[in-house]
DNA sequence: ATGCAAATGCGAATGATTCGCAACTAAAAT
DNA sequence: ATTTTAGTTGCGAATCATTCGCATTTGCAT
């Protein structure tokens, strides 16, 4: 996919300021960023808004495309940079999936959870709660490692794909 | 890293056959491949040998470099292709790690396990056994997914790094 | 020995992410 | 309100692991 090669916009220079009044669509965002110590920017507000709309795991490029559809001026590199910044401040969680070669981002719910991924249609749902509660301590004892975290992805067939595949 | 740009070998053409007699260093390999229905090739035997030597998770490029050191003629693309083939036949397991942007391969032990990775020095140890035994069924019931698998990585500090970091 | 499908080498292509740098902008200082 | 300044953005080029195309070579059955 070559996301830059659509929507004829070449240089945005003079056009770039097009959204001065647009700042703060959903007003919580402004405070949200400020409380994280993140400088306010039209792009950052737009991206945050978009993350909320997505309401779930989403890829950097999809965020970029969604923003473009709404005529929000932003570049793909900026999307990546902002996502990095957000992650650093704990605003978003970045997940590197094993079966896709791209990173997935989602607003940090601040509750530990994992993804359940349909191997057919690739939808992911976030499952909260974690089966590894006691396990880490046991592992620490048996290995002498100091356990600091883990990553778990569960794969399966979602109900829809199960029926579409004829309950094989 | 640009692995092709070392060890002056440009074209291997005439040199390529250099290992006709070399087939079967460690004699189990031949049978191992045959029983998997994999065509015998000098490169495949060499790579399998190398996987055994590595005795643990290793990256495609490292395998390639190791082979080069032993003067085994092979190209990086072939390493990838063979690893794919081996994976398809269940000979190796491919692991896409979350904190490194490269794939890791290891001989398939045919016993379910996961990796414990030191976040400092990146060593990985394979931990056999799995804490998700009952969990998958429960999850299947509560989500109506048909669970088919999972991927788990545990992170921590290995004993060595703990002491080197002064038990922070 | 001979032929053909499969495997290999090489370099070029891909695709996600990052980087460099000049143009911009938010917010601090005046 | 204007200037300053440090941080941000856009753009295209660079990176890096992995894959592909295609001409050449090889394993192996006939």
mmCIF file of C-alpha atoms (C1' of nucleotides) in Angstrom:
data_model
loop_
_atom_site.group_PDB
_atom_site.id
_atom_site.type_symbol
_atom_site.label_atom_id
_atom_site.label_comp_id
_atom_site.label_asym_id
_atom_site.label_seq_id
_atom_site.Cartn_x
_atom_site.Cartn_y
_atom_site.Cartn_z
ATOM 1 C CA UNK A 1 0.000 0.000 0.000
ATOM 2 C CA UNK A 2 1.332 3.424 -0.831
ATOM 3 C CA UNK A 3 -0.813 5.778 1.216
ATOM 4 C CA UNK A 4 0.776 8.980 -0.009
ATOM 5 C CA UNK A 5 -0.315 8.560 -3.550
ATOM 6 C CA UNK A 6 -3.958 9.514 -3.207
ATOM 7 C CA UNK A 7 -5.966 12.672 -2.672
ATOM 8 C CA UNK A 8 -4.035 15.031 -4.913
ATOM 9 C CA UNK A 9 -2.742 17.236 -2.084
ATOM 10 C CA UNK A 10 0.902 17.904 -2.812
ATOM 11 C CA UNK A 11 2.119 20.688 -0.621
ATOM 12 C CA UNK A 12 -0.126 21.796 2.160
ATOM 13 C CA UNK A 13 1.904 24.853 3.107
ATOM 14 C CA UNK A 14 -0.635 27.632 2.849
ATOM 15 C CA UNK A 15 -3.530 25.257 3.229
ATOM 16 C CA UNK A 16 -2.128 23.781 6.394
ATOM 17 C CA UNK A 17 -3.743 26.241 8.758
ATOM 18 C CA UNK A 18 -7.203 25.286 7.501
ATOM 19 C CA UNK A 19 -8.322 24.013 10.857
ATOM 20 C CA UNK A 20 -7.517 26.782 13.301
ATOM 21 C CA UNK A 21 -11.054 26.936 14.587
ATOM 22 C CA UNK A 22 -11.441 23.198 14.581
ATOM 23 C CA UNK A 23 -9.417 22.679 17.735
ATOM 24 C CA UNK A 24 -11.324 20.849 20.394
ATOM 25 C CA UNK A 25 -14.119 18.967 18.652
ATOM 26 C CA UNK A 26 -14.700 16.768 21.612
ATOM 27 C CA UNK A 27 -13.552 19.010 24.375
ATOM 28 C CA UNK A 28 -12.117 16.416 26.710
ATOM 29 C CA UNK A 29 -9.206 15.879 24.403
ATOM 30 C CA UNK A 30 -7.518 19.150 25.134
ATOM 31 C CA UNK A 31 -7.379 18.483 28.843
ATOM 32 C CA UNK A 32 -6.416 14.909 28.205
ATOM 33 C CA UNK A 33 -3.285 15.957 26.385
ATOM 34 C CA UNK A 34 -2.437 18.773 28.754
ATOM 35 C CA UNK A 35 -2.631 16.497 31.746
ATOM 36 C CA UNK A 36 -0.142 14.229 30.037
ATOM 37 C CA UNK A 37 2.228 17.081 29.452
ATOM 38 C CA UNK A 38 1.806 16.881 25.704
ATOM 39 C CA UNK A 39 1.944 20.078 23.734
ATOM 40 C CA UNK A 40 -1.310 20.943 22.032
ATOM 41 C CA UNK A 41 -1.381 20.663 18.278
ATOM 42 C CA UNK A 42 -4.136 20.398 15.775
ATOM 43 C CA UNK A 43 -2.692 17.120 14.542
ATOM 44 C CA UNK A 44 -2.483 15.676 18.020
ATOM 45 C CA UNK A 45 -6.018 16.621 18.840
ATOM 46 C CA UNK A 46 -7.252 15.195 15.582
ATOM 47 C CA UNK A 47 -5.370 11.976 16.105
ATOM 48 C CA UNK A 48 -6.620 11.587 19.639
ATOM 49 C CA UNK A 49 -10.146 12.158 18.402
ATOM 50 C CA UNK A 50 -9.612 9.526 15.773
ATOM 51 C CA UNK A 51 -8.287 7.049 18.303
ATOM 52 C CA UNK A 52 -11.441 7.547 20.292
ATOM 53 C CA UNK A 53 -13.601 7.041 17.250
ATOM 54 C CA UNK A 54 -11.749 3.894 16.360
ATOM 55 C CA UNK A 55 -12.564 2.596 19.823
ATOM 56 C CA UNK A 56 -10.271 -0.384 19.586
ATOM 57 C CA UNK A 57 -7.019 -1.622 18.159
ATOM 58 C CA UNK A 58 -6.116 0.150 14.942
ATOM 59 C CA UNK A 59 -3.111 0.539 12.744
ATOM 60 C CA UNK A 60 -1.154 3.737 12.152
ATOM 61 C CA UNK A 61 -1.999 3.754 8.511
ATOM 62 C CA UNK A 62 -5.701 3.248 9.083
ATOM 63 C CA UNK A 63 -5.697 6.185 11.455
ATOM 64 C CA UNK A 64 -3.978 8.186 8.761
ATOM 65 C CA UNK A 65 -6.529 7.179 6.153
ATOM 66 C CA UNK A 66 -9.438 7.918 8.450
ATOM 67 C CA UNK A 67 -8.037 11.358 9.113
ATOM 68 C CA UNK A 68 -7.575 11.991 5.437
ATOM 69 C CA UNK A 69 -11.193 11.099 4.787
ATOM 70 C CA UNK A 70 -12.229 13.780 7.195
ATOM 71 C CA UNK A 71 -9.972 16.174 5.347
ATOM 72 C CA UNK A 72 -7.742 16.535 8.340
ATOM 73 C CA UNK A 73 -4.309 17.534 7.156
ATOM 74 C CA UNK A 74 -1.664 15.274 8.595
ATOM 75 C CA UNK A 75 1.199 13.244 7.268
ATOM 76 C CA UNK A 76 1.854 9.613 7.874
ATOM 77 C CA UNK A 77 5.190 10.267 9.546
ATOM 78 C CA UNK A 78 3.453 12.582 11.941
ATOM 79 C CA UNK A 79 0.938 9.917 12.779
ATOM 80 C CA UNK A 80 3.800 7.640 13.717
ATOM 81 C CA UNK A 81 5.549 10.341 15.695
ATOM 82 C CA UNK A 82 2.452 11.285 17.609
ATOM 83 C CA UNK A 83 1.635 7.693 18.367
ATOM 84 C CA UNK A 84 5.148 7.277 19.726
ATOM 85 C CA UNK A 85 4.706 10.337 21.875
ATOM 86 C CA UNK A 86 1.343 9.145 23.133
ATOM 87 C CA UNK A 87 2.773 5.772 23.961
ATOM 88 C CA UNK A 88 5.620 7.363 25.867
ATOM 89 C CA UNK A 89 3.124 9.226 28.008
ATOM 90 C CA UNK A 90 1.029 6.145 28.502
ATOM 91 C CA UNK A 91 -1.860 7.486 26.492
ATOM 92 C CA UNK A 92 -1.870 4.673 23.988
ATOM 93 C CA UNK A 93 -0.687 1.101 23.957
ATOM 94 C CA UNK A 94 1.322 -0.186 21.059
ATOM 95 C CA UNK A 95 0.962 -3.826 20.246
ATOM 96 C CA UNK A 96 3.235 -5.615 17.853
ATOM 97 C CA UNK A 97 1.214 -8.451 16.525
ATOM 98 C CA UNK A 98 2.749 -11.726 15.571
ATOM 99 C CA UNK A 99 0.709 -12.540 12.515
ATOM 100 C CA UNK A 100 0.699 -9.118 10.959
ATOM 101 C CA UNK A 101 3.817 -7.206 10.218
ATOM 102 C CA UNK A 102 2.503 -3.938 11.440
ATOM 103 C CA UNK A 103 1.979 -2.355 14.796
ATOM 104 C CA UNK A 104 -1.433 -1.832 16.337
ATOM 105 C CA UNK A 105 -2.339 1.048 18.600
ATOM 106 C CA UNK A 106 -5.189 1.607 20.971
ATOM 107 C CA UNK A 107 -6.109 4.038 23.698
ATOM 108 C CA UNK A 108 -4.682 2.822 26.942
ATOM 109 C CA UNK A 109 -7.477 1.490 29.084
ATOM 110 C CA UNK A 110 -5.061 1.175 31.984
ATOM 111 C CA UNK A 111 -6.377 -2.237 32.679
ATOM 112 C CA UNK A 112 -4.274 -5.169 31.731
ATOM 113 C CA UNK A 113 -5.690 -7.212 28.905
ATOM 114 C CA UNK A 114 -4.909 -9.086 25.728
ATOM 115 C CA UNK A 115 -6.213 -9.531 22.256
ATOM 116 C CA UNK A 116 -8.307 -12.304 20.870
ATOM 117 C CA UNK A 117 -7.771 -12.369 17.126
ATOM 118 C CA UNK A 118 -9.840 -14.085 14.491
ATOM 119 C CA UNK A 119 -7.435 -15.859 12.198
ATOM 120 C CA UNK A 120 -9.896 -15.582 9.358
ATOM 121 C CA UNK A 121 -11.142 -12.009 9.294
ATOM 122 C CA UNK A 122 -8.472 -10.571 11.564
ATOM 123 C CA UNK A 123 -10.852 -8.721 13.876
ATOM 124 C CA UNK A 124 -9.407 -8.336 17.288
ATOM 125 C CA UNK A 125 -11.256 -7.971 20.508
ATOM 126 C CA UNK A 126 -9.612 -6.879 23.684
ATOM 127 C CA UNK A 127 -10.086 -9.325 26.477
ATOM 128 C CA UNK A 128 -9.608 -7.839 29.884
ATOM 129 C CA UNK A 129 -8.305 -9.855 32.711
ATOM 130 C CA UNK A 130 -5.308 -12.073 32.510
ATOM 131 C CA UNK A 131 -4.739 -15.747 33.127
ATOM 132 C CA UNK A 132 -1.113 -15.229 34.073
ATOM 133 C CA UNK A 133 -1.670 -13.818 37.508
ATOM 134 C CA UNK A 134 0.034 -16.394 39.653
ATOM 135 C CA UNK A 135 2.136 -17.806 36.874
ATOM 136 C CA UNK A 136 4.688 -15.033 36.805
ATOM 137 C CA UNK A 137 5.634 -15.462 40.421
ATOM 138 C CA UNK A 138 6.048 -19.184 39.980
ATOM 139 C CA UNK A 139 8.165 -18.591 36.924
ATOM 140 C CA UNK A 140 10.295 -16.049 38.721
ATOM 141 C CA UNK A 141 10.973 -18.555 41.463
ATOM 142 C CA UNK A 142 11.886 -21.373 39.141
ATOM 143 C CA UNK A 143 14.068 -19.342 36.798
ATOM 144 C CA UNK A 144 15.520 -16.624 39.006
ATOM 145 C CA UNK A 145 14.467 -14.071 36.466
ATOM 146 C CA UNK A 146 12.820 -10.921 37.635
ATOM 147 C CA UNK A 147 9.638 -10.983 35.575
ATOM 148 C CA UNK A 148 8.599 -7.585 34.321
ATOM 149 C CA UNK A 149 5.796 -8.290 31.910
ATOM 150 C CA UNK A 150 4.413 -10.479 29.204
ATOM 151 C CA UNK A 151 2.585 -10.435 25.955
ATOM 152 C CA UNK A 152 -0.219 -12.775 25.060
ATOM 153 C CA UNK A 153 -2.274 -13.132 21.943
ATOM 154 C CA UNK A 154 -5.008 -15.691 21.564
ATOM 155 C CA UNK A 155 -6.120 -16.890 18.157
ATOM 156 C CA UNK A 156 -9.366 -18.377 17.081
ATOM 157 C CA UNK A 157 -12.352 -18.192 14.825
ATOM 158 C CA UNK A 158 -14.965 -15.592 15.581
ATOM 159 C CA UNK A 159 -18.600 -16.751 15.567
ATOM 160 C CA UNK A 160 -19.256 -15.135 12.205
ATOM 161 C CA UNK A 161 -16.340 -16.807 10.487
ATOM 162 C CA UNK A 162 -17.261 -20.108 12.095
ATOM 163 C CA UNK A 163 -20.646 -20.114 10.450
ATOM 164 C CA UNK A 164 -19.317 -18.767 7.171
ATOM 165 C CA UNK A 165 -16.848 -21.600 7.080
ATOM 166 C CA UNK A 166 -19.672 -24.038 7.640
ATOM 167 C CA UNK A 167 -18.687 -25.240 11.077
ATOM 168 C CA UNK A 168 -15.880 -27.364 9.640
ATOM 169 C CA UNK B 1 22.930 -4.475 8.324
ATOM 170 C CA UNK B 2 23.746 -5.434 4.787
ATOM 171 C CA UNK B 3 24.914 -9.035 5.068
ATOM 172 C CA UNK B 4 25.770 -9.462 1.420
ATOM 173 C CA UNK B 5 28.568 -6.983 1.438
ATOM 174 C CA UNK B 6 31.208 -9.036 3.134
ATOM 175 C CA UNK B 7 33.390 -12.004 2.271
ATOM 176 C CA UNK B 8 34.371 -11.067 -1.279
ATOM 177 C CA UNK B 9 32.427 -13.903 -2.962
ATOM 178 C CA UNK B 10 30.595 -12.383 -5.911
ATOM 179 C CA UNK B 11 29.313 -15.133 -8.098
ATOM 180 C CA UNK B 12 29.462 -18.604 -6.788
ATOM 181 C CA UNK B 13 28.601 -20.291 -10.065
ATOM 182 C CA UNK B 14 31.506 -22.623 -10.591
ATOM 183 C CA UNK B 15 32.342 -22.693 -6.932
ATOM 184 C CA UNK B 16 28.844 -23.709 -5.984
ATOM 185 C CA UNK B 17 29.330 -27.433 -6.259
ATOM 186 C CA UNK B 18 32.198 -27.341 -3.776
ATOM 187 C CA UNK B 19 30.357 -29.464 -1.269
ATOM 188 C CA UNK B 20 29.190 -32.524 -3.160
ATOM 189 C CA UNK B 21 30.892 -34.869 -0.771
ATOM 190 C CA UNK B 22 29.960 -32.815 2.246
ATOM 191 C CA UNK B 23 26.383 -34.052 2.323
ATOM 192 C CA UNK B 24 25.473 -35.613 5.611
ATOM 193 C CA UNK B 25 27.880 -34.247 8.209
ATOM 194 C CA UNK B 26 25.657 -35.352 10.988
ATOM 195 C CA UNK B 27 23.934 -38.248 9.360
ATOM 196 C CA UNK B 28 20.552 -37.913 11.034
ATOM 197 C CA UNK B 29 19.789 -34.834 8.992
ATOM 198 C CA UNK B 30 19.303 -36.622 5.744
ATOM 199 C CA UNK B 31 16.679 -38.927 7.137
ATOM 200 C CA UNK B 32 15.119 -36.055 9.026
ATOM 201 C CA UNK B 33 14.438 -34.168 5.828
ATOM 202 C CA UNK B 34 13.390 -37.192 3.854
ATOM 203 C CA UNK B 35 10.852 -38.183 6.451
ATOM 204 C CA UNK B 36 9.352 -34.709 6.152
ATOM 205 C CA UNK B 37 9.080 -35.026 2.400
ATOM 206 C CA UNK B 38 11.650 -32.317 1.824
ATOM 207 C CA UNK B 39 13.902 -32.617 -1.168
ATOM 208 C CA UNK B 40 17.545 -33.086 -0.262
ATOM 209 C CA UNK B 41 19.839 -30.202 -1.019
ATOM 210 C CA UNK B 42 23.234 -29.234 0.183
ATOM 211 C CA UNK B 43 21.831 -25.919 1.409
ATOM 212 C CA UNK B 44 19.019 -27.574 3.276
ATOM 213 C CA UNK B 45 21.300 -30.023 4.975
ATOM 214 C CA UNK B 46 23.700 -27.254 5.917
ATOM 215 C CA UNK B 47 20.926 -25.105 7.287
ATOM 216 C CA UNK B 48 19.453 -27.932 9.298
ATOM 217 C CA UNK B 49 22.888 -28.640 10.710
ATOM 218 C CA UNK B 50 23.223 -25.016 11.621
ATOM 219 C CA UNK B 51 19.849 -24.971 13.318
ATOM 220 C CA UNK B 52 20.990 -27.879 15.423
ATOM 221 C CA UNK B 53 24.209 -26.154 16.302
ATOM 222 C CA UNK B 54 22.366 -23.024 17.266
ATOM 223 C CA UNK B 55 20.338 -25.119 19.664
ATOM 224 C CA UNK B 56 17.835 -22.419 20.373
ATOM 225 C CA UNK B 57 16.006 -19.448 18.925
ATOM 226 C CA UNK B 58 18.015 -17.789 16.183
ATOM 227 C CA UNK B 59 17.413 -15.280 13.452
ATOM 228 C CA UNK B 60 17.559 -15.956 9.725
ATOM 229 C CA UNK B 61 20.433 -13.597 9.247
ATOM 230 C CA UNK B 62 22.472 -15.095 12.041
ATOM 231 C CA UNK B 63 22.026 -18.506 10.502
ATOM 232 C CA UNK B 64 23.206 -17.057 7.224
ATOM 233 C CA UNK B 65 26.263 -15.490 8.845
ATOM 234 C CA UNK B 66 27.124 -18.667 10.702
ATOM 235 C CA UNK B 67 26.924 -20.611 7.472
ATOM 236 C CA UNK B 68 29.146 -18.106 5.732
ATOM 237 C CA UNK B 69 31.743 -18.458 8.432
ATOM 238 C CA UNK B 70 31.901 -22.143 7.749
ATOM 239 C CA UNK B 71 32.338 -21.338 4.086
ATOM 240 C CA UNK B 72 29.023 -22.918 3.271
ATOM 241 C CA UNK B 73 27.726 -21.355 0.099
ATOM 242 C CA UNK B 74 24.189 -20.149 0.523
ATOM 243 C CA UNK B 75 22.292 -16.968 -0.110
ATOM 244 C CA UNK B 76 20.183 -15.097 2.356
ATOM 245 C CA UNK B 77 17.041 -15.474 0.281
ATOM 246 C CA UNK B 78 17.568 -19.185 0.265
ATOM 247 C CA UNK B 79 17.868 -19.197 4.022
ATOM 248 C CA UNK B 80 14.489 -17.531 4.203
ATOM 249 C CA UNK B 81 12.996 -19.870 1.657
ATOM 250 C CA UNK B 82 14.273 -22.955 3.377
ATOM 251 C CA UNK B 83 13.104 -21.754 6.749
ATOM 252 C CA UNK B 84 9.660 -21.220 5.271
ATOM 253 C CA UNK B 85 9.707 -24.700 3.853
ATOM 254 C CA UNK B 86 10.856 -26.181 7.140
ATOM 255 C CA UNK B 87 8.153 -24.334 8.983
ATOM 256 C CA UNK B 88 5.536 -25.584 6.580
ATOM 257 C CA UNK B 89 6.609 -29.136 7.296
ATOM 258 C CA UNK B 90 6.668 -28.508 11.005
ATOM 259 C CA UNK B 91 10.425 -28.872 11.246
ATOM 260 C CA UNK B 92 10.993 -25.433 12.673
ATOM 261 C CA UNK B 93 8.941 -22.945 14.604
ATOM 262 C CA UNK B 94 8.887 -19.340 13.536
ATOM 263 C CA UNK B 95 8.378 -16.802 16.249
ATOM 264 C CA UNK B 96 7.649 -13.184 15.553
ATOM 265 C CA UNK B 97 8.885 -11.347 18.544
ATOM 266 C CA UNK B 98 7.300 -8.176 19.755
ATOM 267 C CA UNK B 99 10.352 -6.226 20.793
ATOM 268 C CA UNK B 100 12.510 -7.073 17.824
ATOM 269 C CA UNK B 101 11.430 -6.473 14.317
ATOM 270 C CA UNK B 102 12.726 -9.721 13.011
ATOM 271 C CA UNK B 103 11.572 -13.275 13.048
ATOM 272 C CA UNK B 104 13.180 -15.941 15.165
ATOM 273 C CA UNK B 105 13.411 -19.581 14.200
ATOM 274 C CA UNK B 106 14.109 -22.702 16.167
ATOM 275 C CA UNK B 107 13.909 -26.420 15.665
ATOM 276 C CA UNK B 108 10.464 -27.592 16.567
ATOM 277 C CA UNK B 109 10.617 -29.450 19.835
ATOM 278 C CA UNK B 110 7.013 -30.528 19.345
ATOM 279 C CA UNK B 111 6.246 -29.629 22.872
ATOM 280 C CA UNK B 112 4.268 -26.535 23.490
ATOM 281 C CA UNK B 113 6.265 -23.791 25.157
ATOM 282 C CA UNK B 114 7.024 -20.122 25.237
ATOM 283 C CA UNK B 115 9.948 -17.797 25.475
ATOM 284 C CA UNK B 116 11.244 -15.950 28.467
ATOM 285 C CA UNK B 117 13.207 -12.991 27.190
ATOM 286 C CA UNK B 118 15.655 -10.830 29.062
ATOM 287 C CA UNK B 119 14.805 -7.249 28.252
ATOM 288 C CA UNK B 120 18.382 -6.231 28.848
ATOM 289 C CA UNK B 121 20.575 -8.692 27.000
ATOM 290 C CA UNK B 122 17.842 -10.231 24.863
ATOM 291 C CA UNK B 123 18.710 -13.848 25.615
ATOM 292 C CA UNK B 124 15.704 -16.033 25.314
ATOM 293 C CA UNK B 125 15.078 -19.269 27.042
ATOM 294 C CA UNK B 126 12.358 -21.607 26.017
ATOM 295 C CA UNK B 127 10.029 -22.430 28.861
ATOM 296 C CA UNK B 128 8.119 -25.618 28.350
ATOM 297 C CA UNK B 129 4.725 -26.070 29.759
ATOM 298 C CA UNK B 130 1.966 -23.553 29.446
ATOM 299 C CA UNK B 131 -0.163 -21.683 31.935
ATOM 300 C CA UNK B 132 -3.066 -21.358 29.544
ATOM 301 C CA UNK B 133 -4.324 -24.890 29.771
ATOM 302 C CA UNK B 134 -7.788 -24.350 31.143
ATOM 303 C CA UNK B 135 -8.008 -20.740 30.126
ATOM 304 C CA UNK B 136 -8.693 -21.353 26.472
ATOM 305 C CA UNK B 137 -11.777 -23.411 27.145
ATOM 306 C CA UNK B 138 -13.145 -20.801 29.489
ATOM 307 C CA UNK B 139 -12.457 -18.117 26.943
ATOM 308 C CA UNK B 140 -14.134 -20.128 24.212
ATOM 309 C CA UNK B 141 -17.232 -20.458 26.339
ATOM 310 C CA UNK B 142 -17.433 -16.801 27.223
ATOM 311 C CA UNK B 143 -16.721 -15.447 23.751
ATOM 312 C CA UNK B 144 -18.122 -18.103 21.417
ATOM 313 C CA UNK B 145 -14.852 -18.073 19.549
ATOM 314 C CA UNK B 146 -13.312 -21.351 18.588
ATOM 315 C CA UNK B 147 -9.865 -20.961 20.095
ATOM 316 C CA UNK B 148 -7.117 -22.371 17.940
ATOM 317 C CA UNK B 149 -3.930 -21.217 19.581
ATOM 318 C CA UNK B 150 -2.054 -18.514 21.330
ATOM 319 C CA UNK B 151 1.274 -16.833 21.569
ATOM 320 C CA UNK B 152 2.892 -15.833 24.806
ATOM 321 C CA UNK B 153 6.138 -14.093 25.556
ATOM 322 C CA UNK B 154 7.311 -13.332 29.046
ATOM 323 C CA UNK B 155 9.772 -10.550 29.733
ATOM 324 C CA UNK B 156 12.132 -10.084 32.581
ATOM 325 C CA UNK B 157 15.686 -9.639 33.738
ATOM 326 C CA UNK B 158 17.940 -12.635 33.676
ATOM 327 C CA UNK B 159 20.009 -13.283 36.797
ATOM 328 C CA UNK B 160 23.169 -11.991 35.151
ATOM 329 C CA UNK B 161 21.630 -8.702 34.102
ATOM 330 C CA UNK B 162 20.047 -8.320 37.496
ATOM 331 C CA UNK B 163 23.408 -8.345 39.208
ATOM 332 C CA UNK B 164 25.030 -6.230 36.535
ATOM 333 C CA UNK B 165 22.356 -3.630 37.034
ATOM 334 C CA UNK B 166 23.047 -3.705 40.749
ATOM 335 C CA UNK B 167 19.749 -5.156 41.868
ATOM 336 C CA UNK B 168 17.971 -1.846 41.315
ATOM 337 C "C1'" DA C 1 22.623 -40.568 -19.299
ATOM 338 C "C1'" DT C 2 18.487 -37.282 -19.956
ATOM 339 C "C1'" DG C 3 14.705 -34.284 -18.763
ATOM 340 C "C1'" DC C 4 11.928 -31.680 -15.916
ATOM 341 C "C1'" DA C 5 10.225 -29.828 -11.843
ATOM 342 C "C1'" DA C 6 11.968 -27.787 -7.978
ATOM 343 C "C1'" DA C 7 15.635 -25.061 -5.750
ATOM 344 C "C1'" DT C 8 19.100 -21.481 -5.833
ATOM 345 C "C1'" DG C 9 21.598 -16.934 -6.405
ATOM 346 C "C1'" DC C 10 21.389 -12.466 -7.267
ATOM 347 C "C1'" DG C 11 19.659 -8.056 -7.359
ATOM 348 C "C1'" DA C 12 15.680 -5.484 -7.394
ATOM 349 C "C1'" DA C 13 11.185 -4.699 -5.140
ATOM 350 C "C1'" DT C 14 8.222 -4.267 -1.158
ATOM 351 C "C1'" DG C 15 6.154 -2.428 2.903
ATOM 352 C "C1'" DA C 16 6.274 -0.636 7.499
ATOM 353 C "C1'" DT C 17 8.653 2.498 9.996
ATOM 354 C "C1'" DT C 18 12.252 6.121 10.780
ATOM 355 C "C1'" DC C 19 15.204 10.051 9.697
ATOM 356 C "C1'" DG C 20 16.954 14.614 7.960
ATOM 357 C "C1'" DC C 21 16.015 18.931 7.318
ATOM 358 C "C1'" DA C 22 13.651 23.063 6.147
ATOM 359 C "C1'" DA C 23 9.290 25.346 7.021
ATOM 360 C "C1'" DC C 24 5.924 26.072 10.665
ATOM 361 C "C1'" DT C 25 3.577 26.868 15.127
ATOM 362 C "C1'" DA C 26 2.409 26.760 20.142
ATOM 363 C "C1'" DA C 27 3.318 28.894 24.002
ATOM 364 C "C1'" DA C 28 6.863 31.628 26.769
ATOM 365 C "C1'" DA C 29 9.054 36.000 27.171
ATOM 366 C "C1'" DT C 30 9.071 40.649 26.112
ATOM 367 C "C1'" DA D 1 0.581 42.266 20.566
ATOM 368 C "C1'" DT D 2 5.154 40.970 18.900
ATOM 369 C "C1'" DT D 3 9.223 38.457 19.176
ATOM 370 C "C1'" DT D 4 11.653 34.402 20.588
ATOM 371 C "C1'" DT D 5 12.502 29.747 20.947
ATOM 372 C "C1'" DA D 6 11.965 25.129 21.411
ATOM 373 C "C1'" DG D 7 9.227 21.679 19.750
ATOM 374 C "C1'" DT D 8 6.399 19.940 15.692
ATOM 375 C "C1'" DT D 9 5.254 18.948 11.032
ATOM 376 C "C1'" DG D 10 5.687 17.606 5.983
ATOM 377 C "C1'" DC D 11 8.041 15.669 2.681
ATOM 378 C "C1'" DG D 12 10.929 12.612 0.517
ATOM 379 C "C1'" DA D 13 14.760 9.780 1.150
ATOM 380 C "C1'" DA D 14 16.718 6.111 3.927
ATOM 381 C "C1'" DT D 15 16.416 1.699 6.492
ATOM 382 C "C1'" DC D 16 15.782 -2.934 7.395
ATOM 383 C "C1'" DA D 17 13.743 -7.416 7.261
ATOM 384 C "C1'" DT D 18 11.671 -10.071 4.069
ATOM 385 C "C1'" DT D 19 9.965 -11.392 -0.624
ATOM 386 C "C1'" DC D 20 10.037 -11.733 -5.716
ATOM 387 C "C1'" DG D 21 11.525 -12.324 -10.603
ATOM 388 C "C1'" DC D 22 14.106 -14.660 -13.430
ATOM 389 C "C1'" DA D 23 18.001 -16.947 -15.354
ATOM 390 C "C1'" DT D 24 20.838 -20.794 -13.942
ATOM 391 C "C1'" DT D 25 21.601 -25.029 -11.581
ATOM 392 C "C1'" DT D 26 20.473 -29.216 -9.195
ATOM 393 C "C1'" DG D 27 18.117 -33.459 -7.331
ATOM 394 C "C1'" DC D 28 16.234 -37.280 -8.719
ATOM 395 C "C1'" DA D 29 13.014 -40.345 -11.458
ATOM 396 C "C1'" DT D 30 12.998 -42.404 -15.987
#
